[in-house]
Coordinates of C-alpha atoms and ligand atoms in Angstrom, one line a residue:
M578 CA 39.1 -72.4 60.1
G579 CA 35.9 -73.7 62.4
E580 CA 32.6 -72.8 61.0
R581 CA 31.8 -70.3 63.2
D582 CA 34.7 -68.3 62.0
E583 CA 33.9 -69.0 58.7
R584 CA 30.5 -67.5 59.3
R585 CA 32.0 -64.3 61.3
K586 CA 34.6 -63.5 58.5
G587 CA 33.9 -60.4 56.5
T588 CA 30.2 -60.0 58.2
G589 CA 30.1 -57.0 60.5
D590 CA 26.6 -56.4 59.9
F591 CA 25.0 -58.4 62.4
E592 CA 24.3 -56.8 65.8
S593 CA 27.4 -56.8 68.4
K594 CA 29.0 -54.3 71.1
G595 CA 31.7 -53.9 68.4
A596 CA 33.7 -55.9 65.7
I597 CA 37.3 -56.9 66.9
L598 CA 40.3 -58.4 65.0
I599 CA 42.4 -60.3 67.2
I600 CA 45.9 -61.3 65.9
D601 CA 48.4 -63.4 67.7
D602 CA 50.9 -66.4 66.9
D603 CA 49.5 -68.1 70.0
R604 CA 46.4 -69.0 68.3
N605 CA 45.2 -70.8 71.6
H606 CA 45.7 -68.0 73.3
A607 CA 44.0 -65.9 70.4
R608 CA 41.1 -68.3 70.7
G609 CA 40.7 -67.9 74.4
S610 CA 40.3 -64.0 74.1
A611 CA 38.3 -64.4 71.2
D612 CA 35.9 -66.4 74.0
V613 CA 36.1 -63.9 76.6
L614 CA 35.4 -61.3 74.5
E615 CA 32.3 -63.1 72.2
S616 CA 30.8 -64.4 75.5
V617 CA 29.9 -60.5 76.4
G618 CA 28.4 -59.6 73.4
Y619 CA 31.5 -58.5 71.2
S620 CA 32.1 -59.9 67.3
C621 CA 35.9 -61.0 67.3
D622 CA 37.7 -62.8 64.3
V623 CA 40.9 -64.7 64.7
A624 CA 44.4 -64.4 63.2
T625 CA 47.4 -66.3 63.6
G626 CA 50.1 -63.9 62.6
G627 CA 51.0 -61.0 61.3
R628 CA 50.4 -61.4 57.7
E629 CA 46.5 -63.0 58.0
G630 CA 46.0 -60.3 60.4
L631 CA 46.9 -57.5 57.6
E632 CA 45.0 -59.2 54.9
M633 CA 41.9 -59.3 57.5
L634 CA 42.5 -55.8 58.7
Q635 CA 41.6 -54.5 54.6
R636 CA 38.4 -56.8 54.6
R637 CA 36.5 -55.9 57.2
Q638 CA 36.2 -52.5 59.1
Y639 CA 37.0 -53.2 62.8
D640 CA 36.4 -51.1 66.1
L641 CA 39.3 -52.8 67.9
V642 CA 42.2 -54.3 66.8
L643 CA 43.8 -56.3 69.9
T644 CA 47.7 -57.5 68.6
D645 CA 50.6 -59.4 69.8
L646 CA 53.2 -57.1 69.3
V647 CA 56.4 -59.7 69.1
M648 CA 55.1 -62.5 65.8
G649 CA 57.3 -63.8 63.2
D650 CA 56.1 -62.7 60.1
V651 CA 55.0 -58.9 60.5
D652 CA 55.1 -57.7 63.8
G653 CA 52.8 -55.6 66.0
M654 CA 53.8 -52.0 65.3
E655 CA 53.5 -52.7 61.3
I656 CA 49.6 -53.6 62.1
L657 CA 49.5 -50.8 64.4
R658 CA 50.5 -48.7 61.1
R659 CA 48.5 -50.2 59.2
A660 CA 45.3 -50.5 61.0
Q661 CA 45.5 -46.7 61.6
E662 CA 45.9 -46.2 58.2
I663 CA 43.0 -48.0 56.9
N664 CA 40.4 -46.9 60.1
P665 CA 41.8 -43.6 61.6
F666 CA 39.1 -44.6 64.3
V667 CA 40.2 -47.9 65.3
A668 CA 41.5 -48.7 68.4
V669 CA 44.5 -50.5 69.0
I670 CA 45.2 -52.9 72.0
V671 CA 48.8 -54.4 72.2
F672 CA 49.7 -57.6 74.2
T673 CA 53.6 -57.6 75.2
G674 CA 55.3 -60.2 77.4
H675 CA 56.6 -59.3 80.7
G676 CA 60.2 -58.7 78.9
T677 CA 58.8 -56.0 76.3
I678 CA 57.2 -53.1 78.3
E679 CA 59.3 -50.9 76.4
N680 CA 57.8 -52.1 72.7
A681 CA 54.1 -51.3 74.5
V682 CA 55.1 -47.8 75.7
E683 CA 56.7 -47.1 71.7
A684 CA 53.1 -48.7 70.4
L685 CA 51.2 -45.8 72.9
K686 CA 53.3 -43.3 71.3
K687 CA 52.5 -44.4 68.0
G688 CA 48.7 -44.3 69.0
A689 CA 48.0 -47.4 70.6
V690 CA 45.2 -47.0 72.6
D691 CA 46.4 -49.4 75.9
Y692 CA 48.5 -52.1 76.2
L693 CA 48.0 -55.5 78.2
V694 CA 50.7 -57.9 79.9
K695 CA 50.5 -61.5 78.8
P696 CA 48.9 -63.8 79.8
L697 CA 45.9 -62.1 80.0
D698 CA 43.7 -61.9 82.9
I699 CA 39.9 -62.4 82.0
D700 CA 38.4 -59.8 83.7
G701 CA 41.1 -57.0 82.9
L702 CA 40.4 -58.1 79.1
R703 CA 37.0 -57.7 79.2
I704 CA 37.1 -54.1 81.1
R705 CA 40.4 -52.7 79.4
V706 CA 38.2 -53.7 75.8
Q707 CA 35.4 -51.5 77.0
K708 CA 37.0 -48.5 77.8
A709 CA 38.6 -48.6 74.8
L710 CA 36.0 -49.0 72.8
E711 CA 34.0 -46.2 75.0
R712 CA 36.8 -44.0 74.5
Q713 CA 36.6 -44.6 70.5
E714 CA 33.1 -43.8 70.5
L715 CA 33.6 -40.3 72.2
V716 CA 36.4 -39.5 69.8
K717 CA 33.7 -40.4 67.1
I718 CA 31.1 -38.5 68.2
N719 CA 33.3 -35.3 69.0
R720 CA 34.3 -35.8 66.0
D721 CA 31.3 -35.6 64.1
L722 CA 30.1 -32.8 66.4
E723 CA 32.7 -30.7 65.2
R724 CA 32.2 -31.5 61.5
R725 CA 28.5 -30.3 62.3
L726 CA 29.6 -27.1 63.5
D727 CA 32.0 -27.0 60.4
R728 CA 29.0 -27.3 58.4
R729 CA 27.1 -25.1 60.2
F730 CA 29.4 -22.1 60.3
G731 CA 30.8 -22.9 56.6
F732 CA 33.4 -24.9 55.5
G733 CA 36.5 -23.3 55.9
G734 CA 35.4 -20.0 55.5
I735 CA 33.9 -20.8 52.0
I736 CA 30.7 -18.5 51.8
G737 CA 27.5 -19.9 49.8
N738 CA 24.6 -21.0 49.8
S739 CA 23.5 -22.0 46.0
E740 CA 22.9 -25.3 44.7
S741 CA 26.3 -25.6 43.2
M742 CA 28.0 -24.5 46.0
R743 CA 26.1 -26.7 48.8
K744 CA 26.4 -29.6 46.6
M745 CA 30.3 -28.9 46.1
I746 CA 30.9 -28.1 49.9
D747 CA 29.4 -31.9 50.7
L748 CA 31.8 -33.4 48.0
C749 CA 34.8 -31.3 49.5
Q750 CA 33.7 -32.8 52.8
Q751 CA 33.2 -36.2 52.1
I752 CA 36.5 -36.5 50.4
A753 CA 39.0 -34.1 52.5
E754 CA 39.9 -37.2 54.9
T755 CA 41.2 -39.3 51.9
D756 CA 44.1 -39.2 49.8
V757 CA 42.7 -39.0 46.7
A758 CA 43.9 -36.3 43.6
V759 CA 41.6 -33.4 43.5
L760 CA 41.5 -31.2 40.2
I761 CA 39.7 -28.2 40.5
S762 CA 38.7 -26.1 37.9
G763 CA 36.8 -22.7 37.4
E764 CA 37.3 -19.0 36.2
N765 CA 39.8 -16.6 37.5
G766 CA 38.7 -15.4 40.8
T767 CA 35.7 -18.5 42.0
G768 CA 37.8 -19.5 45.0
K769 CA 40.0 -22.7 43.5
E770 CA 42.8 -21.7 46.3
L771 CA 40.3 -21.2 49.1
I772 CA 38.9 -24.7 48.5
A773 CA 42.0 -26.3 47.9
R774 CA 43.2 -24.7 51.1
A775 CA 40.1 -26.2 53.4
I776 CA 40.3 -29.4 51.9
H777 CA 44.1 -29.7 53.0
E778 CA 42.5 -27.8 56.6
N779 CA 40.0 -30.7 56.8
S780 CA 42.5 -33.8 55.9
L781 CA 44.1 -36.1 58.2
R782 CA 47.4 -34.3 56.8
K783 CA 46.5 -30.8 58.5
K784 CA 49.7 -30.7 61.1
R785 CA 51.4 -31.0 58.0
P786 CA 51.9 -27.9 55.4
L787 CA 49.8 -27.1 52.1
V788 CA 53.1 -26.3 50.0
P789 CA 51.8 -24.5 46.9
L790 CA 53.5 -24.4 43.3
N791 CA 52.0 -21.9 40.2
C792 CA 53.0 -23.9 37.6
A793 CA 52.7 -20.9 35.3
A794 CA 55.3 -18.2 36.7
L795 CA 58.1 -20.5 35.8
S796 CA 60.0 -21.6 33.1
P797 CA 60.1 -25.1 32.1
Q798 CA 63.2 -26.0 33.6
L799 CA 62.7 -24.3 36.9
V800 CA 59.5 -26.3 37.1
E801 CA 61.3 -29.6 37.4
S802 CA 63.8 -28.5 39.8
E803 CA 60.9 -26.5 42.2
L804 CA 59.0 -29.4 42.1
F805 CA 61.7 -32.3 42.7
G806 CA 64.8 -30.5 43.9
H807 CA 67.9 -30.5 42.4
E808 CA 71.7 -31.8 43.4
K809 CA 74.5 -28.7 44.0
G810 CA 76.0 -28.5 39.9
A811 CA 73.1 -29.7 38.5
F812 CA 72.8 -26.7 35.3
T813 CA 74.5 -23.3 35.4
G814 CA 73.3 -21.5 38.3
A815 CA 72.4 -24.8 41.0
T816 CA 75.1 -23.6 43.1
F817 CA 73.3 -24.8 45.9
Q818 CA 71.3 -28.1 46.7
K819 CA 67.8 -27.7 47.0
K820 CA 64.7 -29.5 48.0
G821 CA 61.9 -29.7 46.1
R822 CA 58.4 -29.0 47.1
F823 CA 57.6 -32.8 47.1
E824 CA 59.8 -32.9 49.5
Y825 CA 58.6 -30.3 51.5
A826 CA 55.1 -31.5 51.2
D827 CA 56.2 -35.0 52.3
N828 CA 52.9 -36.2 54.2
G829 CA 51.3 -33.0 53.9
T830 CA 49.4 -31.7 50.5
L831 CA 51.3 -30.1 47.1
F832 CA 49.0 -27.6 45.7
L833 CA 49.6 -27.3 41.8
D834 CA 48.6 -24.1 40.8
E835 CA 47.7 -23.7 37.0
V836 CA 48.4 -27.0 36.5
G837 CA 47.8 -27.0 32.7
D838 CA 51.2 -24.8 32.4
I839 CA 53.2 -27.9 33.5
P840 CA 55.9 -28.6 30.2
L841 CA 55.1 -31.7 28.3
E842 CA 58.4 -32.9 29.4
T843 CA 57.8 -32.3 33.1
Q844 CA 54.3 -34.2 33.3
V845 CA 55.8 -37.4 32.1
K846 CA 58.1 -37.5 35.3
L847 CA 55.7 -35.7 37.5
L848 CA 53.2 -38.9 36.5
R849 CA 55.9 -41.2 36.9
V850 CA 56.2 -40.0 40.5
L851 CA 52.3 -39.9 41.3
E852 CA 52.8 -44.1 40.3
G853 CA 55.9 -44.6 42.0
G854 CA 55.6 -42.5 45.4
E855 CA 59.6 -41.5 44.7
I856 CA 61.3 -38.6 43.6
T857 CA 64.7 -37.7 42.2
R858 CA 66.1 -34.9 42.0
V859 CA 67.3 -33.2 39.3
G860 CA 71.6 -34.2 38.5
S861 CA 70.9 -37.1 41.1
N862 CA 70.5 -41.1 40.7
E863 CA 68.9 -41.2 44.4
P864 CA 65.2 -42.4 44.5
I865 CA 63.4 -40.3 47.4
K866 CA 60.2 -41.8 48.9
V867 CA 57.7 -39.2 49.2
N868 CA 53.7 -39.4 50.5
V869 CA 52.4 -36.2 49.1
R870 CA 48.3 -35.6 48.4
I871 CA 48.0 -33.8 45.4
I872 CA 45.3 -30.9 44.8
S873 CA 45.6 -28.7 41.7
A874 CA 44.0 -26.1 40.1
T875 CA 43.3 -24.6 36.7
N876 CA 41.3 -22.0 34.9
R877 CA 42.0 -23.4 31.1
S878 CA 40.3 -26.7 30.0
I879 CA 42.1 -29.1 30.2
E880 CA 40.8 -31.1 27.8
K881 CA 41.2 -28.4 25.1
L882 CA 44.9 -28.9 26.3
I883 CA 44.5 -32.3 25.8
E884 CA 43.5 -32.3 22.2
E885 CA 46.2 -29.7 20.7
G886 CA 49.0 -32.1 22.3
R887 CA 49.5 -30.0 24.9
F888 CA 48.7 -32.1 28.0
R889 CA 49.0 -35.8 28.9
E890 CA 45.7 -37.6 29.3
D891 CA 47.0 -40.4 31.3
L892 CA 48.2 -37.6 33.7
Y893 CA 45.1 -35.5 33.5
Y894 CA 43.5 -39.3 34.7
R895 CA 45.5 -39.4 37.5
L896 CA 44.9 -35.9 38.6
K897 CA 41.2 -35.4 38.6
V898 CA 40.4 -38.4 40.6
V899 CA 37.9 -35.8 42.2
P900 CA 37.0 -33.3 39.7
I901 CA 35.6 -30.0 41.4
H902 CA 34.2 -27.2 39.3
L903 CA 33.7 -24.1 40.4
A904 CA 30.5 -22.3 38.6
P905 CA 31.1 -18.5 37.8
L906 CA 29.4 -16.0 40.2
R907 CA 27.0 -14.6 37.4
E908 CA 25.9 -18.5 37.6
R909 CA 25.1 -18.7 41.4
R910 CA 24.1 -14.6 42.1
Q911 CA 22.1 -16.5 45.0
D912 CA 25.6 -16.3 46.5
I913 CA 26.1 -12.4 45.8
P914 CA 24.1 -11.2 49.1
L915 CA 25.9 -13.8 51.2
L916 CA 29.4 -12.9 50.2
V917 CA 28.6 -8.9 50.4
D918 CA 27.5 -9.0 53.9
H919 CA 30.9 -11.5 54.6
F920 CA 32.8 -8.8 52.9
I921 CA 30.9 -5.9 54.9
K922 CA 31.9 -7.4 58.5
D923 CA 35.7 -7.9 57.1
F924 CA 36.6 -4.6 56.0
S925 CA 34.5 -2.7 58.3
R926 CA 36.5 -4.4 61.1
I927 CA 39.4 -4.4 58.9
Y928 CA 38.9 -0.2 58.1
K929 CA 37.4 0.1 61.8
K930 CA 33.9 1.4 60.3
A931 CA 30.9 0.9 61.9
I932 CA 29.1 -0.2 59.0
T933 CA 26.2 -2.9 58.8
G934 CA 24.7 -3.5 56.0
I935 CA 23.9 -2.1 52.2
E936 CA 20.9 -0.3 51.0
R937 CA 18.4 -1.9 48.6
E938 CA 19.4 0.0 45.4
A939 CA 23.0 -0.7 45.3
L940 CA 22.7 -4.8 46.5
N941 CA 20.5 -4.9 43.4
V942 CA 23.0 -3.1 41.0
L943 CA 25.4 -5.8 42.8
T944 CA 24.0 -8.6 42.4
S945 CA 22.6 -8.2 38.7
Y946 CA 26.1 -6.9 37.6
S947 CA 28.4 -9.7 35.7
W948 CA 31.3 -10.3 37.7
P949 CA 33.9 -11.1 34.9
G950 CA 36.7 -11.3 37.8
N951 CA 34.1 -13.4 40.2
V952 CA 34.4 -13.3 43.7
R953 CA 37.9 -12.1 43.8
E954 CA 36.6 -8.5 41.7
L955 CA 33.1 -8.6 44.2
K956 CA 35.8 -8.5 47.2
H957 CA 37.6 -5.3 46.3
A958 CA 34.5 -3.9 45.0
I959 CA 33.7 -3.9 49.1
E960 CA 37.1 -3.4 50.5
N961 CA 36.5 0.0 48.2
M962 CA 33.3 0.9 49.1
V963 CA 33.8 0.6 52.9
V964 CA 37.0 2.3 52.3
V965 CA 35.0 5.9 50.8
S966 CA 31.7 5.1 53.1
R967 CA 31.0 7.7 55.3
G968 CA 28.0 6.5 56.8
N969 CA 26.7 2.8 58.3
S970 CA 25.4 1.9 55.2
L971 CA 26.7 1.0 51.9
T972 CA 24.7 3.3 49.3
L973 CA 25.0 3.4 45.3
D974 CA 27.1 6.4 45.8
N975 CA 29.6 4.2 47.4
L976 CA 29.3 1.8 44.1
P977 CA 32.8 2.0 42.0
E978 CA 31.9 4.0 38.7
S979 CA 32.7 0.9 36.7
I980 CA 30.6 -1.4 37.9
Y981 CA 27.7 1.4 38.5
R982 CA 28.2 2.5 34.7
S983 CA 27.6 -0.7 33.4
E984 CA 24.7 -0.9 35.4
R985 CA 23.1 2.5 34.1
K986 CA 24.1 1.6 30.2
P987 CA 20.6 0.2 29.2
S988 CA 19.0 2.4 30.8
P989 CA 17.8 5.7 29.2
D990 CA 19.0 9.0 30.2
F991 CA 15.5 10.3 31.6
N992 CA 17.0 14.0 31.9
S993 CA 18.0 14.6 28.2
L994 CA 14.4 13.6 27.3
A995 CA 12.9 16.4 29.2
G996 CA 11.3 19.3 27.2
I997 CA 9.9 17.4 24.7
S998 CA 6.1 16.7 23.9
L999 CA 4.9 12.9 25.0
K1000 CA 4.3 12.0 21.7
E1001 CA 7.6 12.8 20.4
V1002 CA 9.1 10.5 23.3
E1003 CA 6.5 7.6 22.1
K1004 CA 7.8 8.0 18.8
I1005 CA 11.7 7.6 20.1
L1006 CA 10.4 4.6 22.1
I1007 CA 9.1 2.9 19.7
R1008 CA 11.5 3.8 17.0
N1009 CA 14.2 2.0 20.0
T1010 CA 12.2 -0.5 20.5
L1011 CA 12.0 -2.0 17.1
S1012 CA 15.4 -1.3 16.2
Q1013 CA 16.4 -3.8 19.8
T1014 CA 13.8 -6.4 18.4
G1015 CA 15.3 -6.3 14.8
G1016 CA 11.8 -5.3 13.4
N1017 CA 10.0 -7.8 15.2
R1018 CA 6.4 -6.1 15.6
Q1019 CA 5.4 -8.8 17.7
E1020 CA 7.8 -8.7 20.0
A1021 CA 7.9 -4.9 20.2
A1022 CA 4.1 -4.8 21.1
K1023 CA 5.2 -7.3 24.0
I1024 CA 8.5 -5.2 25.4
L1025 CA 6.3 -1.9 25.3
G1026 CA 2.8 -3.7 26.7
I1027 CA 0.7 -3.2 24.3
G1028 CA -1.6 -4.7 21.7
E1029 CA 0.1 -5.6 18.1
R1030 CA -2.7 -3.9 16.4
T1031 CA -2.2 -0.8 18.7
L1032 CA 1.2 -1.0 17.4
Y1033 CA 0.5 -1.2 13.9
R1034 CA -1.8 1.9 14.5
K1035 CA 0.5 3.8 16.0
L1036 CA 3.5 3.1 13.4
K1037 CA 0.8 4.3 10.7
T1038 CA 0.0 7.4 12.8
Y1039 CA 4.0 8.5 13.6
Q1040 CA 4.8 7.1 9.8
L1041 CA 7.4 5.0 11.4
S1042 CA 7.7 1.4 8.9
Ligands
LIG230 N1 32.8 -18.6 48.1 C1 34.1 -18.0 48.6 N2 33.8 -17.6 49.9 C2 34.6 -16.6 50.7 N3 35.5 -15.8 49.6 C3 35.5 -16.3 48.4 C4 35.0 -17.4 48.0 N4 35.4 -17.6 46.9 C5 36.9 -16.8 46.9 N5 37.1 -15.9 47.7 C6 37.7 -15.2 47.8 O1 38.1 -14.5 46.7 C7 39.2 -14.3 46.6 C8 40.0 -15.0 45.3 O2 39.5 -16.4 45.6 P1 41.1 -17.3 45.0 O3 42.0 -16.6 45.5 O4 40.8 -19.0 45.8 O5 40.7 -17.8 43.9 P2 41.1 -18.6 42.4 O6 40.2 -19.5 41.8 O7 42.1 -19.4 42.9 O8 41.5 -17.4 41.5 P3 42.8 -17.5 40.4 O9 42.5 -18.2 39.4 O10 42.5 -16.1 39.9 O11 44.4 -17.7 40.6 C9 39.8 -14.6 47.8 O12 40.1 -13.5 48.5 C10 39.1 -15.7 48.5 O13 39.4 -15.5 49.9
LIG231 MG1 44.1 -19.1 42.3

């Protein structure tokens, strides 16, 4: 390799119109093309042969790859496949001899942007490379716009503007297009499945299915045959051959819900599959290759299950390459008004009502409630309110009884106080406040909004101790 080649290799950060990799068995031919393209400002690397080409693809991010289709070691179709795998935005142009146009057509079907027939004509090469890069740039800009629109209108329908939700959505956007395993944790109803779907919908696998499996709902034997499938007669009751979820999810995403409930013996097998990329149906010896991205979810602490010896630590690390934690709704109350608004719109459309909002007092109750069932409970509450509402705004009267009552509990029942003297009320209030503070007078005075000395005096007057 010449000095010039050495200097260019692995750089890619100096100003150029684009980084190009040229792969051709015929070194002179490749070098000739590189010279033409460098003379108009591109930065070119040359690989003499497919294997060297693959290595160089791993080392540097290229905007465009020019590859011969027919080569001795690794052919151009393989280069095309790998180049796209490494960088979905790469433009690949293939060269072909006169006799092999059909191969070029095949390459176009597999995602090559153009093909050139050898021997190359200098002007043709320059123009086609420029066109391919311009087109690729447009694809990128489009993608970027889509992503920004997504951010503006939420990511996969996830509502939330609290700091923790914004961080979580940013992280999801960053990792959606990769194949890393994601483990989503959070209490019931915090939106784990919603997030899993959003990640899949924003991934390069979105045209293939997201296949869910709720691991808690199945017996140990069933978990295994659901995951990996089984052959006819593999166990009593296996009257048909059956494909497993891994096979259905091939090139897509497998969503393992309640992953903490997978039995230990299945965990070993699952780990082996994740490491080897192959499954074996129950009752078979035939391994089947699968390409599946795993997203799992849990509302239990897997760390605790590990301590108790009920979950394998090695599997845990495989599953949580990217951990995502969803905070309970009571820890991100800023999201409540947004969610309320969102669900009001949804349900008034579904139930054909003209409800446009919610009264302040009712919203106050909703934002201060503890929401043990998180967003799911809130969603049901709003659905309820929309159904019973008669006006065009939700009111305190529409609140579900359980939420209304829990809110009213700490406040005094003023109605039953009517008919008593102010002095008597004061006495009751002081006594109750002291019992609430456990006899702490300083704190009681603060709550009552009076000085400590005033409180002493009143205690004496009312003969309270
Ligand atoms: N941030 C959010 N924005 C909009 N809708 C949400 C949000 N979070 C949750 N939801 C809605 O709340 C409901 C419950 O969400 P989801 O089923 O994803 O929760 P989960 O964490 O998987 O619950 P579980 O642990 O019970 O399985 C769904 O209808 C979902 O669409
Ligand atoms: Mg769920």
